[in-house]
Amino acid sequence: MKALVRAQAAVSMAVMSSIATAGVARGFSIVNHLLPYISRSRGFQQVPLQFRGGALPNNRSFSSVLSSESASAAVTIDKNHHNNEANEIEEAARTCMPLHTSLAITGSIPPPRSFGGISYLDTSSLDEKHSHRVIFVLGGPGAGKGTQSERIVDTYKCVHLSVGELLRAGAEKEGFEHADLVKECLVKGKIVPVEVSLGLLRIAMDEKANEVLADGEGYGSRIFLVDGFPRNFDNVNGWMKHMPSYTAVLGALVYNCPIEVLEKRILSRAETSRRSDDNLESARKRFNTFRRETLPVVRALERVEQLQSDEFGGSQLKVVNIDATGTVEEVWQATENAMDSFVRNDVLTANAHLLKKEGHENINSLKNVQVNIDNGVNAVVTCDRKIDGDVVEERRTWQHGPTGWKCVGFYRHKSAA
C-alpha cells in the first residue's frame, strides 16, 4: 500500500510539474489552472501520506503543502508576468515617443506653449499638413463609448469612427476580401489584424475630411473620435508604422466600468441591437480581451504622457480616465470637461495667431486669461493686455465653421486696473 501511495504521489507531482511548465510557457496563472486540479484529485484529498521523519508538520495534508508551494510558485510567476507587462508598456510608450524621428504618436504638434499662463497646444501645423486630429475612445463592451461619442459628435461636431462598426460593416460587405476573417474574429472575441482595421479606418477618415472640402460647408479641422482602437500593442505598433505622418493623437477618453455593470448593459442592448456579439459569452470574452490586452495600452499611453511631461514640462498627449458607472448625464459631464480641454487648443491657437498678426508677439504676457467653450462650437476668450501703455480688457468671440475656428466678435475697453 505504501508503495502504491508513493507511486501515486510521484505521478501526481509529475503531472503538476508538467502543468506548471505549460502554464509558464503560455502565460497562464498557476493559481487558476493548477489548484483546481489539486482540489479535484481524490488521491490528494483522501490518502494519508507519510514521509521519512513522520507525518507532515501540524498534521497538514499533502494537498495543503502542494497548495502552499503552488501559491508560492504563482507569486513568482505573477511577478515575472507583471515585469514582462511593465517592460511591454515601457517599450510601447517609447515606440509612441521615438527619439530619432520627427513624428511621435502626437504627430507634428510641438510641446505645450503658454497663452497668458494657460498651457495649450499649437495645432496650426496640423492644418498646414492636412493632418487629422484624433482622440482614442476606449473602454470595455457596454461601457458607453458609443452613447458618449454620439453626444460628442452632436455637441462638438466631431467625426465618430467606431473601428468595431467599420469592421462589422466590412464583415457584411459584399466583395470585401477580409469579410470572413473579420466575422470570425468578432464572434470569437479575437483581435482583428491591425492592417485590416487601419485600412478601413484610413479610408473612412479621408472620406469624411474630403466631404467638408468638397461642400465648403460644415466644420473644418474637426476631431476624429476613433472608437475601440488601439486594442493591443500590435495595434499601437501598426498605428506608429502607418498613421503619424497624417494624424496627431491628442489623447484618449478611457471609460472605466466593472464587468457586472457591463453585462447588464449588454443584455439590455441585445434586445434591440441585433448584433451577433451582444450576448454574455461574447461580452465576457471581449471584456477579458480588453482587460488583458487593452488596459496595458492605456498604461502605455499614460506613460507617454508622463515621458513628454518630463522632457518638455508638459505633454502633447492627454489621457482622461472617466468613471462610466454613473448615469449617462453624469458620465457626459466628465466627457464634456475633457472635450472642452481638447477644443481649447484650437481656440487658443487661432487667438494667438490673430494677436501676433496685430503685432502682439509676447502672448505669455497676457493677464487674467479665461477661455469658455459653449456648446462645443462657440468660444469666448477674455484677457488683459497692454496697448500703448494702457491696460485694456479684450474679449473675442469665436465660432467653429468650415475653415476651423473664426473670430466673429470683438470687444475692448480700458481696464479699471
Coordinates of C-alpha atoms in Angstrom, one line a residue:
M1 CA 0.0 0.0 0.0
K2 CA 2.8 2.4 0.9
A3 CA 4.4 1.7 -2.5
L4 CA 1.2 2.4 -4.3
V5 CA 0.8 5.7 -2.4
R6 CA 4.3 6.7 -3.2
A7 CA 3.7 5.9 -6.9
Q8 CA 0.5 8.0 -6.9
A9 CA 2.3 10.9 -5.3
A10 CA 5.1 10.7 -7.9
V11 CA 2.7 10.6 -10.8
S12 CA 0.8 13.5 -9.4
M13 CA 3.9 15.6 -8.8
A14 CA 5.0 14.8 -12.4
V15 CA 1.6 16.0 -13.7
M16 CA 1.8 19.1 -11.6
S17 CA 5.3 19.9 -12.9
S18 CA 4.0 19.4 -16.5
I19 CA 1.1 21.7 -15.9
A20 CA 3.3 24.4 -14.3
T21 CA 5.7 24.3 -17.2
A22 CA 2.9 24.6 -19.7
G23 CA 1.4 27.5 -17.6
V24 CA 4.6 29.4 -17.7
A25 CA 5.1 28.9 -21.4
R26 CA 1.5 30.1 -22.2
G27 CA 1.4 32.9 -19.6
F28 CA -1.4 31.1 -17.5
S29 CA -1.9 31.8 -13.8
I30 CA -0.8 28.8 -11.8
V31 CA -3.4 29.7 -9.1
N32 CA -6.2 29.5 -11.7
H33 CA -5.0 26.4 -13.5
L34 CA -3.1 24.3 -11.0
L35 CA -5.1 24.5 -7.8
P36 CA -8.4 23.3 -9.3
Y37 CA -6.6 20.2 -10.5
I38 CA -5.4 19.6 -6.9
S39 CA -8.8 20.1 -5.4
R40 CA -10.3 17.5 -7.9
S41 CA -7.7 14.8 -7.2
R42 CA -9.1 12.2 -4.8
G43 CA -5.6 10.9 -4.1
F44 CA -4.5 14.2 -2.7
Q45 CA -7.6 14.6 -0.5
Q46 CA -8.1 11.0 0.9
V47 CA -4.7 9.3 1.0
P48 CA -2.7 9.9 4.3
L49 CA 0.9 10.3 3.2
Q50 CA 3.8 9.5 5.5
F51 CA 7.4 10.7 4.9
R52 CA 10.7 9.9 6.5
G53 CA 10.6 11.6 9.9
G54 CA 6.9 11.1 10.4
A55 CA 3.7 13.0 9.4
L56 CA 3.7 16.4 7.9
P57 CA 4.1 19.3 10.4
N58 CA 0.9 20.3 12.3
N59 CA -1.0 17.4 10.7
R60 CA -1.0 19.3 7.3
S61 CA -2.3 17.3 4.4
F62 CA -0.1 16.7 1.3
S63 CA -2.6 18.8 -0.7
S64 CA -2.2 21.8 1.6
V65 CA 1.6 21.6 1.2
L66 CA 1.3 21.4 -2.5
S67 CA -1.3 24.3 -2.5
S68 CA 1.2 26.4 -0.5
E69 CA 4.0 25.6 -2.8
S70 CA 1.8 26.2 -5.8
A71 CA 0.8 29.6 -4.5
S72 CA 4.4 30.4 -3.9
A73 CA 5.2 29.4 -7.4
A74 CA 2.3 31.5 -8.6
V75 CA 3.6 34.6 -6.8
T76 CA 6.9 34.2 -8.6
I77 CA 5.2 33.6 -12.0
D78 CA 2.9 36.6 -11.4
K79 CA 5.9 38.8 -10.6
N80 CA 7.5 37.7 -13.9
H81 CA 4.2 38.4 -15.7
H82 CA 4.0 41.8 -14.2
N83 CA 7.6 42.5 -15.0
N84 CA 7.1 41.4 -18.6
E85 CA 3.9 43.5 -18.9
A86 CA 5.8 46.5 -17.4
N87 CA 8.5 46.1 -20.0
E88 CA 6.0 45.9 -22.8
I89 CA 4.3 49.0 -21.6
E90 CA 7.6 50.9 -21.4
E91 CA 8.6 49.6 -24.8
A92 CA 5.2 50.7 -26.3
A93 CA 5.5 54.1 -24.7
R94 CA 9.0 54.6 -26.2
T95 CA 7.7 53.5 -29.6
C96 CA 5.0 56.2 -29.4
M97 CA 7.6 58.8 -28.5
P98 CA 10.6 58.0 -30.7
L99 CA 13.9 59.9 -30.1
H100 CA 15.3 59.8 -33.6
T101 CA 12.4 60.6 -35.8
S102 CA 10.3 63.8 -36.1
L103 CA 6.9 62.2 -35.6
A104 CA 5.6 60.7 -32.4
I105 CA 2.1 59.4 -31.8
T106 CA 1.1 63.1 -31.4
G107 CA 2.3 63.9 -34.9
S108 CA 3.8 67.3 -35.7
I109 CA 2.3 69.0 -32.6
P110 CA 5.1 70.9 -30.8
P111 CA 5.5 70.9 -27.0
P112 CA 2.9 72.9 -25.0
R113 CA 3.0 76.7 -25.1
S114 CA 1.6 79.3 -22.7
F115 CA -1.2 81.7 -23.5
G116 CA -1.1 84.1 -20.6
G117 CA -0.3 81.3 -18.2
I118 CA -2.7 78.8 -19.7
S119 CA -1.0 75.8 -21.2
Y120 CA -2.1 74.9 -24.7
L121 CA -1.0 73.0 -27.9
D122 CA -0.3 75.0 -31.0
T123 CA -2.3 72.9 -33.6
S124 CA -1.5 75.2 -36.6
S125 CA 0.9 72.6 -38.1
L126 CA -2.0 70.1 -38.4
D127 CA -3.9 72.4 -40.7
E128 CA -0.8 73.2 -42.8
K129 CA 0.0 69.5 -43.2
H130 CA -3.7 68.4 -43.5
S131 CA -3.2 66.0 -40.6
H132 CA -6.3 64.6 -38.8
R133 CA -6.9 65.3 -35.2
V134 CA -7.5 62.0 -33.3
I135 CA -8.8 61.1 -29.9
F136 CA -8.9 57.4 -29.0
V137 CA -12.1 56.3 -27.2
L138 CA -11.5 53.2 -25.1
G139 CA -13.5 51.0 -22.7
G140 CA -14.9 47.6 -22.2
P141 CA -18.0 46.3 -24.1
G142 CA -21.1 48.2 -22.9
A143 CA -19.0 51.0 -21.2
G144 CA -21.0 53.6 -23.1
K145 CA -18.4 54.6 -25.7
G146 CA -21.0 54.8 -28.4
T147 CA -23.5 56.7 -26.4
Q148 CA -21.0 59.3 -25.3
S149 CA -19.5 59.5 -28.8
E150 CA -22.9 60.4 -30.2
R151 CA -23.2 63.3 -27.8
I152 CA -19.7 64.4 -28.6
V153 CA -20.5 64.4 -32.3
D154 CA -23.7 66.3 -31.7
T155 CA -22.1 69.0 -29.5
Y156 CA -18.6 69.3 -30.9
K157 CA -19.2 68.3 -34.5
C158 CA -16.5 65.7 -34.4
V159 CA -16.4 62.6 -36.6
H160 CA -17.1 59.3 -34.8
L161 CA -15.4 56.3 -36.3
S162 CA -16.0 53.1 -34.5
V163 CA -13.5 50.5 -35.5
G164 CA -15.9 47.9 -34.4
E165 CA -18.7 49.3 -36.6
L166 CA -16.3 49.6 -39.6
L167 CA -15.3 46.0 -39.1
R168 CA -18.9 44.8 -38.7
A169 CA -19.8 46.7 -41.9
G170 CA -16.8 45.2 -43.6
A171 CA -17.8 41.7 -42.5
E172 CA -21.2 42.1 -44.2
K173 CA -19.9 44.0 -47.2
E174 CA -20.1 42.0 -50.4
G175 CA -16.8 41.8 -52.1
F176 CA -14.7 42.7 -49.1
E177 CA -11.7 40.3 -49.2
H178 CA -11.3 40.1 -45.4
A179 CA -15.1 39.6 -44.6
D180 CA -14.9 36.0 -43.3
L181 CA -11.8 36.7 -41.2
V182 CA -13.4 39.8 -39.6
K183 CA -16.7 37.9 -38.9
E184 CA -14.8 35.0 -37.2
C185 CA -12.8 37.4 -35.0
L186 CA -15.9 39.3 -33.9
V187 CA -17.8 36.1 -32.9
K188 CA -14.9 34.6 -31.1
G189 CA -13.9 37.8 -29.4
K190 CA -10.5 37.9 -31.1
I191 CA -8.4 40.9 -32.3
V192 CA -8.8 41.7 -36.0
P193 CA -5.3 42.0 -37.7
V194 CA -4.1 45.6 -37.4
E195 CA -3.6 46.0 -41.2
V196 CA -7.3 45.3 -41.8
S197 CA -8.5 47.7 -39.1
L198 CA -6.2 50.6 -40.2
G199 CA -7.1 50.1 -43.8
L200 CA -10.8 50.6 -43.2
L201 CA -10.0 53.5 -40.7
R202 CA -7.8 55.4 -43.1
I203 CA -10.4 55.2 -45.9
A204 CA -13.2 56.5 -43.6
M205 CA -11.1 59.4 -42.2
D206 CA -10.1 60.6 -45.7
E207 CA -13.7 60.3 -47.0
K208 CA -15.1 62.4 -44.1
A209 CA -12.4 65.1 -44.5
N210 CA -13.0 65.3 -48.2
E211 CA -16.7 65.8 -47.7
V212 CA -16.2 69.1 -45.9
L213 CA -13.6 70.3 -48.5
A214 CA -15.9 69.5 -51.4
D215 CA -19.1 71.1 -49.9
G216 CA -17.4 74.1 -48.4
E217 CA -19.9 73.8 -45.5
G218 CA -19.9 72.1 -42.2
Y219 CA -16.9 72.1 -39.8
G220 CA -13.3 72.1 -40.8
S221 CA -10.4 71.0 -38.6
R222 CA -12.6 68.5 -36.9
I223 CA -11.6 65.9 -34.3
F224 CA -11.9 62.3 -35.2
L225 CA -13.1 60.0 -32.4
V226 CA -11.5 56.6 -33.1
D227 CA -13.7 54.3 -31.0
G228 CA -12.2 50.9 -29.9
F229 CA -8.6 51.4 -31.1
P230 CA -5.9 50.7 -30.3
R231 CA -6.9 47.4 -28.6
N232 CA -3.4 45.9 -28.1
F233 CA 0.3 46.6 -28.6
D234 CA 0.1 45.2 -32.1
N235 CA -2.4 48.0 -32.9
V236 CA -0.1 50.6 -31.3
N237 CA 2.9 49.4 -33.4
G238 CA 0.7 49.4 -36.5
W239 CA -0.5 52.9 -35.8
M240 CA 3.1 54.1 -35.3
K241 CA 4.1 52.4 -38.6
H242 CA 1.3 53.8 -40.8
M243 CA -0.5 56.8 -39.2
P244 CA 1.7 59.5 -37.6
S245 CA 2.5 61.1 -41.0
Y246 CA -1.0 62.3 -41.4
T247 CA -2.6 62.1 -37.9
A248 CA -2.0 63.6 -34.5
V249 CA -3.3 61.8 -31.5
L250 CA -4.4 64.5 -29.0
G251 CA -5.3 62.0 -26.3
A252 CA -7.7 59.3 -25.1
L253 CA -11.0 59.1 -23.4
V254 CA -11.0 55.9 -21.3
Y255 CA -14.4 54.8 -19.9
N256 CA -13.9 52.5 -16.9
C257 CA -16.7 50.2 -15.8
P258 CA -16.8 46.8 -13.9
I259 CA -17.9 43.7 -15.7
E260 CA -21.0 43.3 -13.6
V261 CA -22.4 46.6 -14.9
L262 CA -21.2 45.9 -18.4
E263 CA -23.0 42.5 -18.5
K264 CA -26.4 44.1 -17.6
R265 CA -25.9 46.8 -20.3
I266 CA -25.0 44.2 -22.9
L267 CA -28.2 42.2 -22.1
S268 CA -30.3 45.3 -22.3
R269 CA -28.7 46.4 -25.6
A270 CA -29.1 42.9 -27.1
E271 CA -32.9 43.4 -27.1
T272 CA -32.7 45.9 -29.9
S273 CA -29.1 45.9 -31.4
R274 CA -29.3 42.7 -33.4
R275 CA -25.5 42.4 -33.0
S276 CA -24.1 38.9 -33.2
D277 CA -21.7 39.6 -30.4
D278 CA -24.3 41.1 -28.0
N279 CA -24.5 38.1 -25.7
L280 CA -22.9 37.2 -22.4
E281 CA -20.4 34.7 -23.8
S282 CA -19.1 37.1 -26.4
A283 CA -19.2 40.0 -23.9
R284 CA -17.1 38.2 -21.4
K285 CA -14.6 37.2 -24.0
R286 CA -14.4 40.8 -25.2
F287 CA -14.1 42.1 -21.6
N288 CA -11.3 39.7 -20.9
T289 CA -9.6 40.7 -24.1
F290 CA -10.0 44.3 -23.1
R291 CA -8.6 43.7 -19.6
R292 CA -5.7 41.6 -20.8
E293 CA -4.7 43.4 -24.0
T294 CA -6.2 46.9 -24.0
L295 CA -5.6 48.1 -20.4
P296 CA -1.8 47.7 -20.8
V297 CA -2.2 50.0 -23.9
V298 CA -3.9 52.6 -21.7
R299 CA -1.0 52.3 -19.2
A300 CA 1.4 52.8 -22.1
L301 CA -0.4 56.0 -23.3
E302 CA -0.3 57.3 -19.7
R303 CA 3.4 56.6 -19.7
V304 CA 3.8 58.6 -22.9
E305 CA 2.1 61.5 -21.2
Q306 CA 4.5 61.2 -18.3
L307 CA 7.6 61.0 -20.6
Q308 CA 6.5 64.0 -22.6
S309 CA 5.8 66.0 -19.4
D310 CA 9.3 65.0 -18.0
E311 CA 11.0 66.1 -21.2
F312 CA 9.0 69.2 -22.2
G313 CA 7.5 70.4 -19.0
G314 CA 4.1 69.4 -20.4
S315 CA 2.5 66.7 -22.6
Q316 CA 1.1 66.8 -26.1
L317 CA -0.9 63.7 -25.2
K318 CA -3.7 63.7 -22.6
V319 CA -5.3 60.6 -21.2
V320 CA -8.6 61.1 -19.4
N321 CA -9.9 58.3 -17.3
I322 CA -13.7 58.5 -16.8
D323 CA -15.9 56.7 -14.4
A324 CA -18.6 55.1 -16.6
T325 CA -20.7 53.5 -13.8
G326 CA -22.9 56.6 -13.4
T327 CA -25.9 57.8 -15.3
V328 CA -25.5 59.0 -18.9
E329 CA -25.6 62.6 -17.7
E330 CA -23.0 62.1 -15.0
V331 CA -20.7 60.5 -17.5
W332 CA -21.4 63.2 -20.0
Q333 CA -20.3 65.9 -17.6
A334 CA -16.9 64.3 -17.3
T335 CA -16.7 63.8 -21.0
E336 CA -17.7 67.4 -21.7
N337 CA -15.0 68.7 -19.4
A338 CA -12.4 66.6 -21.2
M339 CA -13.6 67.6 -24.7
D340 CA -13.5 71.3 -23.7
S341 CA -9.8 70.9 -22.8
F342 CA -9.1 69.4 -26.3
V343 CA -11.0 72.0 -28.2
R344 CA -9.4 74.8 -26.2
N345 CA -6.1 74.1 -28.0
D346 CA -7.6 75.1 -31.4
V347 CA -9.3 78.2 -30.0
L348 CA -6.1 79.5 -28.3
T349 CA -4.1 78.6 -31.4
A350 CA -6.4 80.8 -33.5
N351 CA -6.4 83.6 -30.9
A352 CA -2.6 83.6 -30.6
H353 CA -2.1 83.8 -34.3
L354 CA -4.6 86.7 -34.6
L355 CA -2.8 88.6 -31.8
K356 CA 0.6 88.1 -33.5
K357 CA -0.8 89.5 -36.7
E358 CA -1.7 92.6 -34.7
G359 CA 1.9 92.8 -33.5
H360 CA 1.4 91.3 -30.0
E361 CA 4.3 88.8 -30.0
N362 CA 4.6 88.1 -26.3
I363 CA 1.5 86.0 -25.8
N364 CA 2.6 84.9 -22.4
S365 CA 2.5 88.5 -21.1
L366 CA -1.3 88.4 -21.2
K367 CA -3.1 88.6 -17.9
N368 CA -6.4 87.2 -16.4
V369 CA -6.9 84.9 -19.4
Q370 CA -10.2 83.0 -19.4
V371 CA -11.5 80.6 -22.1
N372 CA -15.1 79.5 -22.1
I373 CA -16.3 76.8 -24.6
D374 CA -20.1 77.0 -25.3
N375 CA -21.9 74.0 -26.8
G376 CA -18.7 72.8 -28.5
V377 CA -18.7 75.2 -31.4
N378 CA -18.6 78.6 -29.8
A379 CA -16.0 80.1 -27.5
V380 CA -15.1 83.3 -25.8
V381 CA -11.5 84.3 -24.9
T382 CA -11.0 87.3 -22.5
C383 CA -7.7 88.7 -21.3
D384 CA -6.0 91.9 -20.2
R385 CA -3.2 93.3 -22.4
K386 CA -1.2 96.4 -22.7
I387 CA -1.7 98.7 -25.7
D388 CA 0.3 102.0 -25.8
G389 CA 1.0 101.7 -22.1
D390 CA -2.7 101.3 -21.1
V391 CA -4.1 98.0 -19.8
V392 CA -7.2 97.0 -21.7
E393 CA -9.6 94.2 -21.3
E394 CA -10.2 92.3 -24.5
R395 CA -12.8 89.9 -25.4
R396 CA -13.0 87.8 -28.6
T397 CA -15.9 85.6 -29.7
W398 CA -15.0 82.5 -31.8
Q399 CA -17.1 80.2 -33.8
H400 CA -16.3 76.8 -35.4
G401 CA -17.0 76.8 -39.2
P402 CA -15.9 75.3 -42.5
T403 CA -12.3 76.7 -42.2
G404 CA -11.9 75.9 -38.5
W405 CA -12.2 78.5 -35.7
K406 CA -13.0 82.0 -36.8
C407 CA -13.3 85.3 -34.8
V408 CA -16.8 86.6 -35.2
G409 CA -16.9 89.2 -32.4
F410 CA -14.6 91.7 -30.7
Y411 CA -14.8 93.9 -27.7
R412 CA -12.2 96.1 -25.9
H413 CA -12.2 98.7 -23.2
K414 CA -9.8 100.2 -20.8
S415 CA -9.4 98.1 -17.7
A416 CA -10.2 99.5 -14.3
A417 CA -6.8 98.3 -13.1

